[in-house]
CSV table of C-alpha atoms in Angstrom, one decimal:
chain,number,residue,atom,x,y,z
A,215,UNK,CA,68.3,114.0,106.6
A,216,UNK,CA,70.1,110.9,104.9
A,217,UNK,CA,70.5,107.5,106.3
A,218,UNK,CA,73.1,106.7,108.7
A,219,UNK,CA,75.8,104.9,106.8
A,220,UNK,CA,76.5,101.1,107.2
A,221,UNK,CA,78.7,98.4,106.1
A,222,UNK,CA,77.9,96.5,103.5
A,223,UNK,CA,77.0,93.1,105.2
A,224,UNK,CA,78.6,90.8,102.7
A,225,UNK,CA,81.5,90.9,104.6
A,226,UNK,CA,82.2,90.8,108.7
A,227,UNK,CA,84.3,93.7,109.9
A,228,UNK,CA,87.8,92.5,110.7
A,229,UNK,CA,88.3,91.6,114.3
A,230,UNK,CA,91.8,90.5,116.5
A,231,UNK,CA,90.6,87.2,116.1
A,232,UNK,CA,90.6,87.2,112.3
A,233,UNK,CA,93.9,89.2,112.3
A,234,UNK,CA,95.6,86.5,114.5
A,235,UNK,CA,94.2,83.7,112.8
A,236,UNK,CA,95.1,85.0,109.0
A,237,UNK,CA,98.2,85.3,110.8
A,238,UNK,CA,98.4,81.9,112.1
A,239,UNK,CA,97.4,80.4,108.6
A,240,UNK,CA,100.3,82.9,107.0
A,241,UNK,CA,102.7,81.8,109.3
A,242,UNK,CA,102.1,77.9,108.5
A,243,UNK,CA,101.7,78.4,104.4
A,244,UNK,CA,104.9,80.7,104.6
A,245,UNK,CA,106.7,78.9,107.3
A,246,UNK,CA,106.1,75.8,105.3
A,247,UNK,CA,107.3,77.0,101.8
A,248,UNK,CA,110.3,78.6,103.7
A,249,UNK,CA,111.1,75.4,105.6
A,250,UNK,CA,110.7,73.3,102.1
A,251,UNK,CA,113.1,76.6,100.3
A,252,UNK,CA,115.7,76.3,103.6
A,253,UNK,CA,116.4,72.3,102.4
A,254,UNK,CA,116.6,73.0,98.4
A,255,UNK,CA,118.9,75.9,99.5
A,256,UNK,CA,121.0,73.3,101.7
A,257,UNK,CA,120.9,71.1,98.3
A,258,UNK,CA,121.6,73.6,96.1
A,259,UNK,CA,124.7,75.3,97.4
A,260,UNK,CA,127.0,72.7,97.0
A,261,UNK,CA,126.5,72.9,93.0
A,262,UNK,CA,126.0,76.9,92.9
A,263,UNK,CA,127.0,80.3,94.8
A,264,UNK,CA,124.7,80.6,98.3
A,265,UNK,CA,123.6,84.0,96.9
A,266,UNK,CA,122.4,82.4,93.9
A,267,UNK,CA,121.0,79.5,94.9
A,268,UNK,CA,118.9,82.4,97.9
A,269,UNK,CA,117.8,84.0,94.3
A,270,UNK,CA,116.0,80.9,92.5
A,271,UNK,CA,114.8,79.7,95.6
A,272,UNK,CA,113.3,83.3,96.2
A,273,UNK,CA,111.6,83.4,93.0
A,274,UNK,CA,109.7,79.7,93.1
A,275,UNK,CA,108.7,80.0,96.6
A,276,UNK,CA,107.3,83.6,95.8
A,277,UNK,CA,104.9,82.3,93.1
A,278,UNK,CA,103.7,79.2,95.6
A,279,UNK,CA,103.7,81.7,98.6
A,280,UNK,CA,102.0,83.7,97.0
A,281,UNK,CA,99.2,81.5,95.8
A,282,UNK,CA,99.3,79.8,99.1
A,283,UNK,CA,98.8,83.3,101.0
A,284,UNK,CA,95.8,84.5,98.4
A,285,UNK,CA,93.7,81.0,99.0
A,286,UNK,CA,94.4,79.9,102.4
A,287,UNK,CA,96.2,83.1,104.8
A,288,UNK,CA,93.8,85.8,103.1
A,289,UNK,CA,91.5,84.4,102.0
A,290,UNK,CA,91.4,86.9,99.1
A,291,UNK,CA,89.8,87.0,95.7
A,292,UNK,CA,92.4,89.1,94.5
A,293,UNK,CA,94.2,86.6,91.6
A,294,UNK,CA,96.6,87.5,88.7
A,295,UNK,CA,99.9,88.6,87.5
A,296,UNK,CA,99.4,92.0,89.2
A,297,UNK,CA,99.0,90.2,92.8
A,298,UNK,CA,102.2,88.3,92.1
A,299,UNK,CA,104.3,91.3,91.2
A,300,UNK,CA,103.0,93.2,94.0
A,301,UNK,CA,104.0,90.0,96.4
A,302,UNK,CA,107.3,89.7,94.6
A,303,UNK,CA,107.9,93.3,95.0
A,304,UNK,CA,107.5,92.8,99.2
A,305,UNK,CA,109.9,89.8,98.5
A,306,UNK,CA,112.8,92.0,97.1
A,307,UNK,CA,112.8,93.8,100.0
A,308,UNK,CA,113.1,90.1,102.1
A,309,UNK,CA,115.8,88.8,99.8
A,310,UNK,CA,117.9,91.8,99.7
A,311,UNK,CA,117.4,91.1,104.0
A,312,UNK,CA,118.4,87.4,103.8
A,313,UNK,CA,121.0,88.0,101.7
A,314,UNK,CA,122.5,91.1,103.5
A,315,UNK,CA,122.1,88.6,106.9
A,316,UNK,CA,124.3,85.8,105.2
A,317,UNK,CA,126.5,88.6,103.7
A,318,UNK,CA,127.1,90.1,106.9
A,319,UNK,CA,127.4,86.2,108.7
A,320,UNK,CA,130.0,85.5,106.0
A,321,UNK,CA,132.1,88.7,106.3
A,322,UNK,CA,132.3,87.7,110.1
A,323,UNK,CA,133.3,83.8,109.9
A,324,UNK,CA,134.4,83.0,106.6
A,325,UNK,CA,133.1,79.3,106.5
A,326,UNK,CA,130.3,79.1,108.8
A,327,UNK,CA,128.8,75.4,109.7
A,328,UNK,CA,125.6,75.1,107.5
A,329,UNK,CA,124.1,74.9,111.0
A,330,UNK,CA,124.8,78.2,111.8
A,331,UNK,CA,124.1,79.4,108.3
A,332,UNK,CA,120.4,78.4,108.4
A,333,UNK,CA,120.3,79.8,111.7
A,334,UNK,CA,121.0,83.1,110.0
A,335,UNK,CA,118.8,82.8,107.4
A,336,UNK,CA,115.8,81.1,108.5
A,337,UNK,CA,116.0,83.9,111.4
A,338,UNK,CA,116.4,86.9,108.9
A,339,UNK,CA,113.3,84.8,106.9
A,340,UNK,CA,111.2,85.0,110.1
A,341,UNK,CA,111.6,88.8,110.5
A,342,UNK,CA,111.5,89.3,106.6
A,343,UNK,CA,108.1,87.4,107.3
A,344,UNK,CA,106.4,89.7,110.1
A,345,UNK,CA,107.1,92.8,107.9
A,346,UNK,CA,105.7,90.9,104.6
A,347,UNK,CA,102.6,90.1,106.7
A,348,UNK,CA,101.8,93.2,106.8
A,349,UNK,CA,102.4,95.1,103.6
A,350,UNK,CA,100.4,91.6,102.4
A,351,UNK,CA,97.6,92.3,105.0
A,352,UNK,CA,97.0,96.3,104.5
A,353,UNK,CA,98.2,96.3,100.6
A,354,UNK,CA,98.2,93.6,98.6
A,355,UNK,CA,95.5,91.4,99.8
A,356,UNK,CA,93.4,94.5,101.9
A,357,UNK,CA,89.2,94.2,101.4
A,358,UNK,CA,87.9,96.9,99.4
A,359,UNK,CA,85.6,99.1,101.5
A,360,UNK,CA,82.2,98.7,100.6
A,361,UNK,CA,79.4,101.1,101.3
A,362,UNK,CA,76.0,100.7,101.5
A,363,UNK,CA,74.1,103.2,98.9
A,364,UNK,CA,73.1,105.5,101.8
A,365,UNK,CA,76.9,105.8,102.7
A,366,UNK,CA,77.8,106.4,99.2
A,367,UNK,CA,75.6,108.7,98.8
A,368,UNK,CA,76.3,110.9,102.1
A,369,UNK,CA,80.6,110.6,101.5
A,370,UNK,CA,81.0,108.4,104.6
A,371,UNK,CA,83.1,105.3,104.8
A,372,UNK,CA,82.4,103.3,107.6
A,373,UNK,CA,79.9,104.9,109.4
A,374,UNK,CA,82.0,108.0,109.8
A,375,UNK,CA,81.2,110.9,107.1
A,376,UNK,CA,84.3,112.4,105.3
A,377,UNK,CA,84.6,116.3,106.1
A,378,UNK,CA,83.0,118.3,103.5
A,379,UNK,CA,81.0,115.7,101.4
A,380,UNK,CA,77.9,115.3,103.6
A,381,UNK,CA,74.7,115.0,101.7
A,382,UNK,CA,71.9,117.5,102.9
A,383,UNK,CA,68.3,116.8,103.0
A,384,UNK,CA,66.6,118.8,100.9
């Protein structure tokens, strides 16, 4: 018979209090680099298109997001080029949002108040956020499963033992 399998103790299983409170701590690093983006935006669109001035702003707040969200929402010690091009690749998907949402606002009334314009964007941002928490959560920032060598050993991950790869006592 092999050991039951258990996980390794080096770090606490995740529980709805550590998923609300990385999302709390998301939600003030990203709230606050979108807040900070929102008035360069303002600043920048009276020298450049609104759809380029969305792009540069995208791009710097992506790395400082990003760094923000690995340190402080995470908590991850996941680092590197490859975390920042998976990140960026989650913020495409928000830009091209953002900028179909002012698209779409601009088609509709052709010189909206800049009131009325952030409105639009910072609520497509907040959306854009809640779906980025996510892929950031379960992809991009996930904790490896670790196994103990009992675990390992018997194909189980988490206490529960994969079909088919059970080790038998000899």
């Amino acid at each position: 018979m092999t050991a039951p399998a258990q996980r390794s103790h080096d770090r606490p299983a995740p529980t709805a209090h550590s998923l609300v409170a990385a999302f709390v701590r998301f939600v003030v690093c990203g709230g606050g680099v979108g807040l900070a983006s929102s008035g360069v935006l303002v600043l920048l669109s009276g020298s450049m298109p609104m759809m380029v001035a969305n792009a540069l702003i995208t791009v710097v707040s992506t790395v400082v997001a990003t760094e923000l969200h690995s340190r402080i929402s995470f908590r991850s010690e996941r680092r590197g080029w490859g975390v920042h091009l998976q990140s960026g690749l989650t913020v495409a998907v928000s830009y091209a949002f953002t900028t179909g949402a002012l698209l779409v606002l601009h088609s509709v009334q052709s010189a909206p108040s800049a009131l009325v314009e952030q409105s639009v964007y910072l609520s497509a941002s907040a959306l854009a956020g809640v779906g980025r928490f996510a892929l950031l959560r379960v992809v991009v920032f996930a904790r490896p499963i670790t196994l103990t060598a009992a675990a390992a050993e018997a194909g189980a991950v988490d206490g529960i033992a994969a079909p088919g790869r059970l080790a038998m006592a000899a």
